[in-house]
Coordinates of C-alpha atoms in Angstrom, one line a residue:
Chain R
M19 CA -21.3 37.1 91.3
R20 CA -17.8 36.8 89.9
A21 CA -17.7 34.8 86.5
S22 CA -15.5 32.2 87.9
A23 CA -17.9 31.9 90.5
L24 CA -20.7 31.5 88.0
Y25 CA -18.8 28.7 85.9
A26 CA -18.4 26.8 89.0
E27 CA -22.1 26.9 89.7
A28 CA -23.1 26.2 86.1
M29 CA -20.6 23.3 86.3
H30 CA -21.8 21.7 89.3
S31 CA -25.5 22.3 88.3
L32 CA -24.6 20.7 84.8
F33 CA -22.7 17.7 86.4
N34 CA -25.4 17.3 88.9
R35 CA -27.9 17.0 86.0
R36 CA -25.9 15.4 83.5
E37 CA -28.3 12.2 83.4
S38 CA -31.1 14.3 82.3
L39 CA -29.0 16.5 80.3
A40 CA -27.4 13.5 78.5
A41 CA -31.0 13.0 76.5
F42 CA -31.0 16.3 75.1
G43 CA -27.1 16.5 73.6
A44 CA -24.6 19.1 73.5
G45 CA -27.0 21.7 72.2
A46 CA -29.2 21.5 75.5
I47 CA -26.1 21.9 77.5
V48 CA -25.0 24.8 75.9
T49 CA -28.5 26.3 76.1
A50 CA -28.7 25.4 79.9
L51 CA -25.3 27.0 80.6
G52 CA -26.3 30.0 78.3
L53 CA -29.6 30.7 80.4
K54 CA -27.6 30.6 83.6
L55 CA -24.8 32.7 82.6
G56 CA -25.9 34.9 79.7
R57 CA -24.5 34.7 76.0
A58 CA -21.1 36.5 76.8
Q59 CA -20.4 34.3 79.7
A60 CA -21.6 31.0 78.2
E61 CA -19.1 31.3 75.4
S62 CA -16.1 31.2 78.0
A63 CA -18.0 28.6 80.2
A64 CA -16.9 25.6 77.7
I65 CA -17.7 22.1 78.7
P66 CA -14.5 20.5 79.9
K67 CA -12.7 18.0 77.8
A68 CA -9.4 17.4 79.3
L69 CA -8.0 17.4 83.0
V70 CA -4.3 18.3 83.5
F71 CA -2.7 17.5 86.9
D72 CA 0.2 18.8 89.2
T73 CA 1.9 15.6 90.3
F74 CA 4.4 16.2 93.1
G75 CA 2.0 16.5 96.1
T76 CA -1.0 16.2 93.9
V77 CA -1.1 12.9 92.7
V78 CA 2.0 11.4 94.5
D79 CA 3.3 11.5 98.0
W80 CA 6.9 12.6 97.6
R81 CA 7.8 13.3 101.1
G82 CA 6.5 9.8 102.2
S83 CA 7.9 7.9 99.2
I84 CA 11.3 9.3 99.7
I85 CA 11.1 8.4 103.7
A86 CA 9.7 4.9 102.8
E87 CA 12.6 4.3 100.6
G88 CA 15.3 6.0 102.7
N89 CA 14.4 4.1 105.7
A90 CA 14.8 1.0 103.8
W91 CA 18.1 2.0 102.8
N92 CA 19.0 3.1 106.5
K93 CA 18.0 -0.6 107.5
A94 CA 20.1 -2.3 104.8
K95 CA 23.1 0.0 105.2
G96 CA 23.0 0.3 109.0
A97 CA 22.8 4.2 108.3
A98 CA 20.7 6.7 110.4
V99 CA 19.9 9.4 107.9
D100 CA 16.9 11.6 108.8
W101 CA 15.3 11.0 105.3
G102 CA 12.3 13.3 106.3
R103 CA 14.4 16.3 106.6
F104 CA 16.4 14.8 103.5
A105 CA 13.2 15.0 101.4
D106 CA 12.2 18.5 102.8
R107 CA 15.8 20.0 102.0
W108 CA 15.9 18.5 98.5
R109 CA 12.4 20.0 97.6
A110 CA 13.4 23.1 99.3
G111 CA 16.0 23.6 96.7
Y112 CA 13.6 22.8 93.5
A113 CA 11.9 26.5 93.2
P114 CA 15.3 28.3 93.5
A115 CA 16.8 25.9 90.9
M116 CA 13.8 26.4 88.5
D117 CA 14.2 30.2 89.1
K118 CA 17.7 30.1 87.6
V119 CA 16.4 28.6 84.4
R120 CA 13.6 31.3 84.5
K121 CA 16.1 34.2 84.7
G122 CA 18.3 32.8 81.9
E123 CA 21.0 31.7 84.6
L124 CA 20.7 28.3 83.2
P125 CA 19.7 27.4 79.7
W126 CA 16.6 25.0 79.6
T127 CA 17.4 22.2 82.0
K128 CA 15.2 18.9 82.9
L129 CA 14.2 18.6 86.0
D130 CA 16.3 15.3 86.5
T131 CA 19.4 17.5 86.4
L132 CA 18.1 20.1 88.6
H133 CA 17.2 17.6 91.1
R134 CA 20.7 16.1 90.6
M135 CA 22.3 19.7 91.2
I136 CA 20.6 19.8 94.5
L137 CA 21.3 16.4 95.5
D138 CA 25.0 16.9 95.0
S139 CA 25.2 19.8 97.3
L140 CA 22.9 17.9 100.1
L141 CA 25.1 14.8 100.3
P142 CA 28.1 16.4 102.4
E143 CA 25.5 17.7 104.5
F144 CA 24.0 14.2 105.5
G145 CA 27.3 12.5 105.8
L146 CA 26.6 10.7 102.3
S147 CA 29.4 12.1 100.3
G148 CA 31.0 8.6 99.7
L149 CA 27.9 7.2 97.5
S150 CA 29.2 5.9 94.1
E151 CA 27.9 7.4 91.0
E152 CA 25.7 4.5 90.6
E153 CA 24.3 4.9 93.8
K154 CA 23.8 8.9 93.5
D155 CA 22.2 8.4 90.1
H156 CA 19.8 5.9 91.6
W157 CA 18.6 8.3 94.5
N158 CA 18.3 10.9 92.0
R159 CA 15.9 8.9 90.2
V160 CA 13.7 8.4 93.4
W161 CA 11.5 11.2 92.0
H162 CA 10.7 8.4 89.5
R163 CA 9.4 5.9 91.7
L164 CA 7.2 8.2 93.9
N165 CA 4.1 6.4 95.1
P166 CA 0.6 7.6 94.1
W167 CA -1.8 8.7 97.0
P168 CA -4.2 6.0 98.0
D169 CA -7.1 7.5 95.7
S170 CA -5.0 8.7 92.9
V171 CA -5.1 5.4 90.4
A172 CA -8.9 4.6 91.3
G173 CA -9.8 8.4 90.7
L174 CA -7.9 9.0 87.5
T175 CA -9.4 5.6 86.1
R176 CA -12.9 6.8 86.7
L177 CA -12.1 10.4 85.3
K178 CA -10.2 8.8 81.9
K179 CA -13.7 7.4 81.1
K180 CA -15.0 10.9 80.5
F181 CA -12.1 13.1 80.3
T182 CA -8.6 13.1 78.7
I183 CA -6.1 13.1 81.7
A184 CA -2.4 14.1 81.7
P185 CA 0.0 15.3 84.0
L186 CA 0.9 18.9 83.7
S187 CA 4.0 18.8 86.0
N188 CA 7.5 20.4 86.4
G189 CA 8.9 16.8 86.2
N190 CA 10.5 16.0 82.9
V191 CA 8.6 13.3 80.4
A192 CA 11.0 10.2 81.2
L193 CA 10.5 11.1 85.0
L194 CA 6.8 11.5 84.6
N195 CA 6.6 8.3 82.5
D196 CA 8.6 6.2 84.8
M197 CA 6.3 7.2 87.7
A198 CA 3.2 6.4 86.0
R199 CA 4.6 2.8 85.1
H200 CA 5.6 2.4 88.8
G201 CA 2.2 3.7 90.1
G202 CA 0.0 2.5 87.5
L203 CA -1.2 6.0 86.7
P204 CA -3.1 5.5 83.6
W205 CA -2.6 8.9 81.8
D206 CA -3.7 9.4 78.2
L207 CA -0.7 11.2 77.4
I208 CA 2.3 13.1 79.3
L209 CA 2.4 16.8 79.3
G210 CA 4.6 19.1 81.0
A211 CA 7.2 21.9 81.5
E212 CA 9.8 19.8 79.4
V213 CA 7.5 20.0 76.0
A214 CA 7.2 24.1 76.6
H215 CA 10.9 24.3 77.9
H216 CA 9.1 26.6 80.7
Y217 CA 8.3 25.8 84.3
K218 CA 5.1 26.3 85.8
P219 CA 4.1 28.9 86.7
D220 CA 4.9 30.6 83.7
R221 CA 2.3 30.9 81.1
E222 CA 4.1 28.9 78.3
A223 CA 3.8 25.9 80.5
Y224 CA 0.2 26.0 80.8
L225 CA -0.7 27.4 77.2
T226 CA 1.7 24.7 75.3
A227 CA -0.2 21.9 76.9
V228 CA -3.4 23.5 76.1
D229 CA -2.2 24.0 72.3
L230 CA -1.0 20.3 72.2
L231 CA -4.4 19.1 73.4
G232 CA -5.9 21.0 70.6
L233 CA -8.3 22.9 73.0
T234 CA -9.3 26.2 74.2
P235 CA -7.9 27.0 77.9
A236 CA -11.6 27.0 79.2
E237 CA -11.9 23.4 77.8
V238 CA -8.9 22.3 80.3
I239 CA -9.2 21.9 84.0
M240 CA -5.9 22.4 85.8
C241 CA -6.0 20.1 89.2
A242 CA -3.6 20.8 91.9
A243 CA -3.3 20.8 95.6
H244 CA -1.4 24.0 95.5
R245 CA -3.3 27.4 95.2
G246 CA -0.5 29.1 93.2
D247 CA -0.4 26.5 90.5
L248 CA -4.5 27.2 90.1
Q249 CA -4.2 30.9 90.5
A250 CA -1.6 30.9 87.6
A251 CA -3.9 28.4 85.5
R252 CA -7.1 30.6 86.3
S253 CA -5.2 34.0 85.0
F254 CA -4.3 32.0 81.6
G255 CA -8.1 31.0 81.1
L256 CA -8.1 27.3 82.5
G257 CA -10.4 25.8 84.8
T258 CA -9.4 25.1 88.4
A259 CA -9.9 22.1 90.6
F260 CA -8.3 22.2 94.2
I261 CA -7.3 18.8 95.5
H262 CA -6.5 18.9 99.4
R263 CA -3.6 16.9 100.5
P264 CA -3.2 17.6 104.3
K265 CA -0.1 15.2 104.7
E266 CA 1.9 16.5 101.6
Y267 CA 4.3 18.1 104.0
G268 CA 4.2 16.1 107.1
P269 CA 4.6 17.8 110.1
T270 CA 6.9 20.3 109.0
R271 CA 4.3 22.9 106.9
Q272 CA 0.7 23.1 106.8
A273 CA -0.9 22.1 103.4
D274 CA -2.6 24.7 101.3
Q275 CA -6.4 24.8 101.9
A276 CA -9.4 26.2 99.9
H277 CA -13.0 27.1 100.8
P278 CA -15.9 25.9 98.6
G279 CA -16.0 28.4 95.8
E280 CA -12.7 29.5 95.8
F281 CA -11.8 27.4 92.7
D282 CA -14.2 25.9 90.1
F283 CA -14.1 22.7 92.3
V284 CA -12.8 22.4 95.7
T285 CA -12.2 18.5 96.6
R286 CA -11.1 16.2 99.3
D287 CA -9.2 14.2 97.0
I288 CA -9.4 12.5 93.3
L289 CA -12.2 10.2 93.8
D290 CA -14.1 13.3 95.3
L291 CA -13.3 15.4 92.2
A292 CA -14.3 12.2 89.9
A293 CA -17.8 12.6 92.0
Q294 CA -18.0 16.3 91.5
L295 CA -17.4 15.7 87.8
G296 CA -20.0 13.0 87.5
A297 CA -17.1 10.8 86.3
Chain C
M47 CA 28.6 -9.6 59.6
R48 CA 27.4 -6.0 60.1
A49 CA 26.7 -4.4 63.5
S50 CA 23.1 -4.3 62.9
A51 CA 22.7 -7.9 62.0
L52 CA 24.9 -8.9 64.9
Y53 CA 22.5 -6.8 67.1
A54 CA 19.5 -8.5 65.8
E55 CA 21.0 -11.8 66.4
A56 CA 22.1 -10.9 69.7
M57 CA 18.6 -9.4 70.4
H58 CA 16.8 -12.5 69.3
S59 CA 19.2 -14.4 71.3
L60 CA 18.7 -12.6 74.4
F61 CA 14.9 -12.7 74.2
N62 CA 14.6 -16.1 73.4
R63 CA 16.6 -17.1 76.4
R64 CA 15.2 -14.5 78.4
E65 CA 13.6 -17.0 81.1
S66 CA 17.2 -18.3 82.0
L67 CA 18.7 -14.9 81.9
A68 CA 16.2 -13.5 84.1
A69 CA 17.7 -15.4 86.9
F70 CA 21.0 -13.7 86.5
G71 CA 20.0 -10.0 86.2
A72 CA 20.8 -7.3 83.9
G73 CA 24.5 -7.8 84.8
A74 CA 24.2 -11.4 83.3
I75 CA 22.5 -10.0 80.1
V76 CA 25.1 -7.6 79.4
T77 CA 28.0 -9.9 79.9
A78 CA 26.0 -12.4 77.3
L79 CA 25.7 -9.4 74.9
G80 CA 29.5 -8.8 75.4
L81 CA 30.5 -12.3 74.8
K82 CA 28.7 -12.2 71.7
L83 CA 29.5 -9.1 70.4
G84 CA 32.6 -8.0 71.9
R85 CA 32.8 -4.9 73.9
A86 CA 32.8 -1.9 71.8
Q87 CA 29.7 -3.5 69.8
A88 CA 28.0 -4.3 73.5
E89 CA 28.3 -0.8 74.3
S90 CA 26.1 0.3 71.2
A91 CA 23.9 -2.9 71.6
A92 CA 21.8 -1.5 74.3
I93 CA 19.0 -3.5 75.8
P94 CA 15.8 -1.6 74.3
K95 CA 13.7 0.1 76.8
A96 CA 10.9 1.9 74.7
L97 CA 9.2 1.0 71.3
V98 CA 7.7 4.2 69.1
F99 CA 5.1 3.3 66.6
D100 CA 4.4 5.0 63.3
T101 CA 0.7 5.0 63.2
F102 CA -1.1 5.3 60.0
G103 CA -1.0 2.2 58.3
T104 CA 1.2 0.6 60.9
V105 CA -1.1 0.5 64.1
V106 CA -4.4 2.0 62.5
D107 CA -6.0 1.0 59.0
W108 CA -6.4 4.8 57.7
R109 CA -7.8 3.4 54.1
G110 CA -10.2 0.9 55.4
S111 CA -11.6 3.2 58.1
I112 CA -12.2 6.1 55.8
I113 CA -14.1 4.0 53.5
A114 CA -16.1 2.6 56.1
E115 CA -17.2 5.8 57.4
G116 CA -17.7 7.2 53.8
N117 CA -19.9 4.3 52.9
A118 CA -22.1 5.1 55.9
W119 CA -22.4 8.3 55.0
N120 CA -23.2 7.5 51.4
K121 CA -25.9 5.7 52.5
A122 CA -27.2 8.1 55.2
K123 CA -27.0 10.9 52.4
G124 CA -28.1 8.9 49.2
A125 CA -24.7 9.9 47.9
A126 CA -22.5 7.7 45.9
V127 CA -18.8 9.2 46.7
D128 CA -15.9 6.8 45.7
W129 CA -14.6 6.8 49.3
G130 CA -11.6 4.7 48.3
R131 CA -10.5 6.9 45.7
F132 CA -10.9 9.9 48.2
A133 CA -9.0 8.4 51.1
D134 CA -6.1 7.5 48.5
R135 CA -6.3 11.0 46.9
W136 CA -6.4 12.6 50.4
R137 CA -3.4 10.5 51.5
A138 CA -1.7 11.3 48.6
G139 CA -1.5 15.1 49.4
Y140 CA 0.1 14.2 52.6
A141 CA 3.9 14.1 51.5
P142 CA 3.7 17.3 49.3
A143 CA 2.0 19.2 52.2
M144 CA 4.6 18.0 54.9
D145 CA 7.4 18.9 52.2
K146 CA 5.9 22.7 52.1
V147 CA 6.9 22.8 55.9
R148 CA 10.2 21.3 55.4
K149 CA 11.0 23.6 52.8
G150 CA 9.9 26.5 54.9
E151 CA 7.2 27.4 52.5
L152 CA 4.9 26.9 55.3
P153 CA 5.8 27.8 59.1
W154 CA 5.4 24.7 61.7
T155 CA 1.9 23.5 60.7
K156 CA -0.2 20.8 62.7
L157 CA -1.3 17.7 60.6
D158 CA -4.7 18.5 61.3
T159 CA -4.3 21.8 59.4
L160 CA -2.5 20.2 56.5
H161 CA -5.3 17.3 56.1
R162 CA -7.9 20.3 55.9
M163 CA -5.9 22.2 53.1
I164 CA -5.9 19.0 51.3
L165 CA -9.4 18.3 51.9
D166 CA -10.6 21.8 50.7
S167 CA -8.8 21.1 47.4
L168 CA -10.6 17.7 47.2
L169 CA -14.0 18.3 47.7
P170 CA -14.9 20.1 44.4
E171 CA -13.4 17.2 42.6
F172 CA -15.9 14.9 44.5
G173 CA -18.7 16.9 44.1
L174 CA -18.7 17.6 47.7
S175 CA -18.2 21.6 47.5
G176 CA -21.8 22.0 49.5
L177 CA -20.7 20.6 52.7
S178 CA -21.2 22.9 55.6
E179 CA -18.1 24.1 57.8
E180 CA -19.1 21.6 60.3
E181 CA -19.5 18.9 58.1
K182 CA -16.1 19.6 56.5
D183 CA -14.6 19.8 60.0
H184 CA -16.2 16.5 61.1
W185 CA -14.8 14.8 58.0
N186 CA -11.2 16.2 58.7
R187 CA -11.4 14.6 62.0
V188 CA -11.9 11.3 60.5
W189 CA -8.4 10.7 60.8
H190 CA -8.7 10.9 64.7
R191 CA -11.4 8.1 64.3
L192 CA -9.3 5.6 62.6
N193 CA -9.7 2.0 63.7
P194 CA -6.5 -0.1 64.8
W195 CA -5.7 -3.3 62.8
P196 CA -7.2 -6.4 64.5
D197 CA -3.9 -7.2 66.5
S198 CA -3.0 -3.8 67.5
V199 CA -4.6 -3.3 70.9
A200 CA -3.6 -6.8 71.9
G201 CA -0.1 -6.6 70.9
L202 CA 0.5 -3.2 72.2
T203 CA -0.9 -4.3 75.6
R204 CA 1.3 -7.1 75.6
L205 CA 4.3 -5.0 74.9
K206 CA 3.4 -2.4 77.5
K207 CA 4.0 -4.7 80.0
K208 CA 7.7 -4.9 79.2
F209 CA 8.6 -1.7 77.3
T210 CA 7.5 2.0 77.3
I211 CA 5.2 2.2 74.1
A212 CA 4.4 5.6 72.2
P213 CA 3.3 6.8 68.9
L214 CA 6.1 8.3 66.9
S215 CA 3.6 10.1 64.3
N216 CA 3.2 12.7 61.8
G217 CA -0.1 13.0 63.4
N218 CA -0.6 16.1 66.1
V219 CA -0.8 15.1 69.5
A220 CA -4.6 16.1 69.8
L221 CA -5.2 13.6 66.8
L222 CA -3.3 10.8 68.3
N223 CA -5.0 11.5 71.8
D224 CA -8.4 11.2 70.1
M225 CA -7.2 8.1 68.0
A226 CA -5.9 6.3 71.1
R227 CA -9.2 6.9 73.1
H228 CA -11.4 6.0 69.9
G229 CA -9.6 2.9 69.3
G230 CA -8.5 2.1 73.0
L231 CA -4.6 2.0 72.0
P232 CA -2.9 1.9 75.4
W233 CA 0.0 4.0 75.0
D234 CA 2.4 5.2 77.8
L235 CA 2.4 8.6 76.2
I236 CA 2.3 10.5 73.2
L237 CA 5.3 11.7 71.3
G238 CA 5.5 12.5 67.5
A239 CA 6.2 15.3 64.8
E240 CA 4.4 17.9 66.9
V241 CA 6.7 18.1 69.9
A242 CA 9.7 18.0 67.8
H243 CA 8.2 20.8 65.0
H244 CA 9.4 18.4 62.4
Y245 CA 8.1 16.0 60.2
K246 CA 9.3 12.4 59.9
P247 CA 11.7 11.5 58.4
D248 CA 13.6 14.6 59.8
R249 CA 16.2 13.8 62.2
E250 CA 14.7 15.9 64.9
A251 CA 11.4 14.1 64.9
Y252 CA 13.0 10.8 66.1
L253 CA 15.8 12.4 68.2
T254 CA 13.4 14.8 69.9
A255 CA 11.4 11.4 71.0
V256 CA 14.7 9.8 72.1
D257 CA 15.5 12.8 74.2
L258 CA 12.0 13.1 75.9
L259 CA 12.2 9.4 76.6
G260 CA 15.5 10.0 78.3
L261 CA 17.1 7.0 76.5
T262 CA 20.0 6.7 74.2
P263 CA 18.9 6.0 70.3
A264 CA 20.0 2.3 70.7
E265 CA 17.5 1.9 73.7
V266 CA 14.4 2.8 71.2
I267 CA 13.0 0.7 68.6
M268 CA 11.4 2.4 65.9
C269 CA 8.3 0.0 64.7
A270 CA 6.8 0.7 61.3
A271 CA 5.2 -0.6 58.1
H272 CA 7.3 1.5 55.9
R273 CA 10.9 0.8 55.0
G274 CA 11.8 4.5 54.5
D275 CA 10.6 5.2 58.3
L276 CA 12.7 2.5 59.4
Q277 CA 16.0 3.2 57.2
A278 CA 15.7 6.9 58.5
A279 CA 15.5 5.6 62.4
R280 CA 18.3 3.5 61.6
S281 CA 20.4 6.1 60.4
F282 CA 19.9 8.2 63.5
G283 CA 20.9 5.2 65.8
L284 CA 17.4 3.6 66.5
G285 CA 16.8 0.1 66.5
T286 CA 13.8 -1.0 63.8
A287 CA 11.2 -3.6 63.7
F288 CA 9.2 -4.1 60.3
I289 CA 5.7 -4.6 60.8
H290 CA 3.7 -6.1 57.7
R291 CA 0.7 -4.7 56.7
P292 CA -0.3 -6.0 53.4
K293 CA -3.7 -4.3 53.3
E294 CA -2.7 -0.9 53.9
Y295 CA -3.3 0.5 50.5
G296 CA -6.0 -1.7 49.6
P297 CA -5.8 -3.1 45.4
T298 CA -4.2 0.3 44.5
R299 CA -0.7 -0.1 45.5
Q300 CA 1.7 -2.7 47.0
A301 CA 2.5 -2.6 50.7
D302 CA 6.2 -2.6 51.8
Q303 CA 7.8 -5.8 52.3
A304 CA 11.1 -6.8 54.2
H305 CA 13.4 -10.3 54.2
P306 CA 14.2 -11.4 57.5
G307 CA 17.4 -10.0 58.6
E308 CA 16.9 -6.7 56.9
F309 CA 15.7 -5.1 60.0
D310 CA 16.5 -5.9 63.7
F311 CA 13.1 -7.3 64.0
V312 CA 10.9 -8.6 60.8
T313 CA 7.3 -9.2 62.0
R314 CA 3.9 -10.2 60.6
D315 CA 1.9 -7.9 62.9
I316 CA 2.1 -6.4 66.5
L317 CA 1.3 -9.8 68.1
D318 CA 4.2 -11.2 66.2
L319 CA 6.6 -8.5 67.4
A320 CA 5.3 -8.9 71.1
A321 CA 6.3 -12.6 70.7
Q322 CA 9.8 -11.8 69.1
L323 CA 10.4 -9.7 71.9
G324 CA 9.1 -12.1 74.7
A325 CA 6.4 -9.7 75.7

């Protein structure tokens, strides 16, 4: 049995038995884990103290939010833009734009600026070259106004009682703050690529967040709807929680899936994550 | 009349008339400011969007909290440590320790580590050399458990409805997160020296926070009980709000005071700040 599977089993066992363990305190918990995992493994199986979340797709519905705002705009302007295709094309420019930063072709650049570069290249394709600068800026900030999935606020509110919760996103801090205030996301603090000047899945993006939290990687669980994000987090020593978001890409692309046991926690949504963590 | 006084007057006028202005929207507000200040000054008199707070002394009562926890410890251990003097001596080591970082005698060092260096040097003086490593670490984290002043949570909760609120403190992020969770401080996000790798009053500490917020300096108000903090913030273009904390130093030292008009806002406490900002 791999260490990560042992870790997951111990965590599940721990959280399912938290009521009885609570009476014995932290020493008893460590002992319980130690008995299950053996000493060396118990040392790496720290009690999780913070949960960090991918945001685009995991906490908020970027595609549905852009379509909803775009369709309202179509109606107001008498336009007929295909906002689903627009959203997909915008998002498709995201990884290549970050790669330019990763390869040093661009210096550190906030995601707002990358989004604007992609937007400017898309507007002619959709017959929108005539937008004013103010309108372009307003559209670029649609990423600041993305709506949470229906379970996100309730799930995060439950998790916050027991754990520090923060986004660990490629979004810049101002974007994530506006998004939180727009959607009522109750983060304790905002972490992400901008404080590390490195985009996920770069090592620095994860380990800067862990360092700012004053924790060890094993005390932090990365929560995401994307397998790649979790595989990177695991390779740097963080715990992992998969959150299934079957509607992220609409009809255009299959969302990631995970089997039970593939990650430390495999969950249906953030409320299910709260339940599995005993929060 | 100096620009800062004009700014303060326009802000007060703006917030006192916010009900009537609300009906006209942002354009009317800018026009109203423009009429009062003239175009050039209106451009620098941005509408504030975020409030950033000094924490030790401004939001939390460091001296009273250390004394309260210390006196409980005295009682439990049958000890007679003078915790007021202990707190004052600990705090007195704070500026010289940060100066070592500022002068390059130490590399960037988290405040937790500076606090521990000072603590280790103080323990013999107070007859506490025999503490275990676990006890020393627990005492060092007393700064993570400081209690808010009685008005802090209610005042911040009101301000958060209208403005982004964040600490801009020399405390490290983990310390500030623990403090917020301990005291129920409803920050939107946590900013501070650690994300800039510069302690206040260095320029970088203020301007990194402004940059992460995606705002201009004039859109951010620094809120503090310490004149030096506000004078530095003003020199870098931020707005300023003085919060009077007469009990910060107990009987040992006079707290800073300010006359009306010396800063953009001069307030009795955070509830008064909320009232003056129409929040």
